C-alpha positions as a LaTeX table, in Angstrom:
\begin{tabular}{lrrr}
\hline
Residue & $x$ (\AA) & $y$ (\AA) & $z$ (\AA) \\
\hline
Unk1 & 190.47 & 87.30 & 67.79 \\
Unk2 & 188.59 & 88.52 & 70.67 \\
Unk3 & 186.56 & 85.02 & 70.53 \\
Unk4 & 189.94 & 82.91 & 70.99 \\
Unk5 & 190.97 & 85.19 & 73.93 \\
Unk6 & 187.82 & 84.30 & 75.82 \\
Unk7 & 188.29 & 80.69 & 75.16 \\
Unk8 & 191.81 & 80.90 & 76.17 \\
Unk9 & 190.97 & 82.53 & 79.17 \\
Unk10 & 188.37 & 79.76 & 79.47 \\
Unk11 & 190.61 & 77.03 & 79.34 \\
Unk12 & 192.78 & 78.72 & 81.58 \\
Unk13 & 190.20 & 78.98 & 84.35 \\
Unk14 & 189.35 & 75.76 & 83.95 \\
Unk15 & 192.53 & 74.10 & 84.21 \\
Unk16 & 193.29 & 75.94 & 87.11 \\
Unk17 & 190.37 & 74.38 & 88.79 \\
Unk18 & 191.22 & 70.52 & 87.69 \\
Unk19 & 190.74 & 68.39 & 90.71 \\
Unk20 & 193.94 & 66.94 & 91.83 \\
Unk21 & 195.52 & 63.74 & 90.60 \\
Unk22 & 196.41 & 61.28 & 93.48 \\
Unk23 & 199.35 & 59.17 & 92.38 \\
Unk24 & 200.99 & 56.32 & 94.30 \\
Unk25 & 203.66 & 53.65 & 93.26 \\
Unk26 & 202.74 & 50.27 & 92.54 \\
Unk27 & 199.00 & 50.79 & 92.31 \\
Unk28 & 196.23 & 50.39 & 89.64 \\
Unk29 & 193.18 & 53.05 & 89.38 \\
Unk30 & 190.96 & 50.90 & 91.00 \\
Unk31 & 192.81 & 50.57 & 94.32 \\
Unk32 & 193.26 & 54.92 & 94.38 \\
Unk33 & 189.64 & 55.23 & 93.59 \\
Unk34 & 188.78 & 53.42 & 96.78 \\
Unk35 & 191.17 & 54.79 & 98.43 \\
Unk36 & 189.53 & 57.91 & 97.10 \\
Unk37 & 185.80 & 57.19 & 97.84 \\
Unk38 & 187.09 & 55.85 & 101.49 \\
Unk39 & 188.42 & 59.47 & 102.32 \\
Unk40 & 185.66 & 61.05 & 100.96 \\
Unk41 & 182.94 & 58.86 & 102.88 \\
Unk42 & 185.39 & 59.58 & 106.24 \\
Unk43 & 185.28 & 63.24 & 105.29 \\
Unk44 & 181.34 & 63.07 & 104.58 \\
Unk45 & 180.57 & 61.28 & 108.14 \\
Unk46 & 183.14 & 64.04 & 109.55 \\
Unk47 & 181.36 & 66.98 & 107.92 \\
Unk48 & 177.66 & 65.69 & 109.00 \\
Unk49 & 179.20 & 65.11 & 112.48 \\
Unk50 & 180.07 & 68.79 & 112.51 \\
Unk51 & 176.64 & 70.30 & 110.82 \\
Unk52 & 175.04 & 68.39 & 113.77 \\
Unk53 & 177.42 & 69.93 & 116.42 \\
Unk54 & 176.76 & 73.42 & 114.60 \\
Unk55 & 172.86 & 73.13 & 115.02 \\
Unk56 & 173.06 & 71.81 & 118.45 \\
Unk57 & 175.53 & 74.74 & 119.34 \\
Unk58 & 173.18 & 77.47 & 117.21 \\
Unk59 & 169.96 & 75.96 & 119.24 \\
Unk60 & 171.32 & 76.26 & 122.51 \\
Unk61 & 172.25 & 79.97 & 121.52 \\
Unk62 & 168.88 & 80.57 & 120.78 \\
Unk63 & 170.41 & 81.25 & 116.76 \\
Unk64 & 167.91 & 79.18 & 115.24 \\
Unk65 & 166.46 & 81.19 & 112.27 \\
Unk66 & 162.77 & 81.97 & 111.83 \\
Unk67 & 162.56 & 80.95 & 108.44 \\
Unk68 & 162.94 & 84.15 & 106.96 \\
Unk69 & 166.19 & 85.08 & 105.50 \\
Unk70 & 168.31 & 88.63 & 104.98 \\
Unk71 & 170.78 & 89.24 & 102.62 \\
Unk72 & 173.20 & 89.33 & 105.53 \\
Unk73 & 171.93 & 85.50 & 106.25 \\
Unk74 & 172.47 & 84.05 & 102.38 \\
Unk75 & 176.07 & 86.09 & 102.14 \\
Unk76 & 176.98 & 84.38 & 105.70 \\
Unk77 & 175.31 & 81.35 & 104.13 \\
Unk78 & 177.50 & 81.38 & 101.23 \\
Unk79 & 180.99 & 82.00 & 103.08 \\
Unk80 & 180.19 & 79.12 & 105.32 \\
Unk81 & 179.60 & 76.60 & 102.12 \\
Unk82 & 182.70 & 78.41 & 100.86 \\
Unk83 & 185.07 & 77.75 & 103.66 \\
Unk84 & 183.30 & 73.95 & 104.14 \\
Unk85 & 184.65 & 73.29 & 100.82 \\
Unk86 & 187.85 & 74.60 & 101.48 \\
Unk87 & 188.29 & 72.41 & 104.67 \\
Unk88 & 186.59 & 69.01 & 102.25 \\
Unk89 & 189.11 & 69.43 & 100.20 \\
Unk90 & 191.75 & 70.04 & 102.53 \\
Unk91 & 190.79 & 66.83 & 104.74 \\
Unk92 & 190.29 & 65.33 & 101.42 \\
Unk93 & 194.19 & 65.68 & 100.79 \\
Unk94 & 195.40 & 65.17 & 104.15 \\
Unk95 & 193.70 & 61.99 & 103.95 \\
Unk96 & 195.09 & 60.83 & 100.52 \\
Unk97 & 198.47 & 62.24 & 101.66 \\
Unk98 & 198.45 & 59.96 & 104.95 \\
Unk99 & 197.61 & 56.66 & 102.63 \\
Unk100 & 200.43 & 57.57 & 100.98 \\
Unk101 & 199.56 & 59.27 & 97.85 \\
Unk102 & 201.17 & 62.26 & 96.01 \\
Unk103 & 199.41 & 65.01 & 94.29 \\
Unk104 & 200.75 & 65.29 & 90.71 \\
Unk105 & 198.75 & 68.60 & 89.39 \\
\hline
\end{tabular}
C-alpha cells in the first residue's frame, strides 16, 4: 500500500509539471514546433542579451566575485536561475500566445 501511495504521489508531481501543450487551429505539429523552437531561440538571444547587461552592470559596481563562493552566493545563485526560468517560460508563453496559440494543459 504504502508503495502505490508514493507512486501516486509520483505521478501526481509529475503531471503537475508537464510542459504545456500549444494548440492552434488548422496546423500540423511541424508548423507549432517551429513556431516553438522560433520563440525559444528569440527567448535564448533575449536571455543572453540580459546575462550580458547583468555582468556589465555587476562590473561597473565593482560586484564581480573573486572566485570564491559563500553559501549566501550559491542560495542567491540558485533564486536567480529560479526566477530566470520563471520569466523563460513566461516569455516562452507570451510568445506562443501572440502567434496565436492556446495552451491546452
Amino acid at each position: 500500500m504504502r508503495r502505490y501511495v508514493s507512486l501516486l504521489s509520483l505521478f501526481t508531481l509529475l503531471g503537475c509539471t508537464a510542459a504545456p501543450a500549444w494548440e492552434k487551429t488548422g496546423i500540423g505539429p511541424e508548423t507549432r514546433d517551429k513556431d516553438l523552437a522560433a520563440c525559444r531561440q528569440e527567448i535564448r538571444y533575449t536571455s543572453d542579451e540580459a546575462r550580458r547587461r547583468d555582468a556589465r552592470i555587476a562590473a561597473a559596481r565593482g560586484e564581480i566575485s573573486s572566485g570564491r563562493s559563500s553559501g549566501y552566493d550559491s542560495l542567491r545563485g540558485d533564486l536567480d536561475a529560479s526566477a530566470e526560468r520563471r520569466r523563460e517560460s513566461k516569455a516562452l508563453a507570451d510568445c506562443m500566445r501572440a502567434k496565436g496559440y492556446t495552451n491546452r494543459s
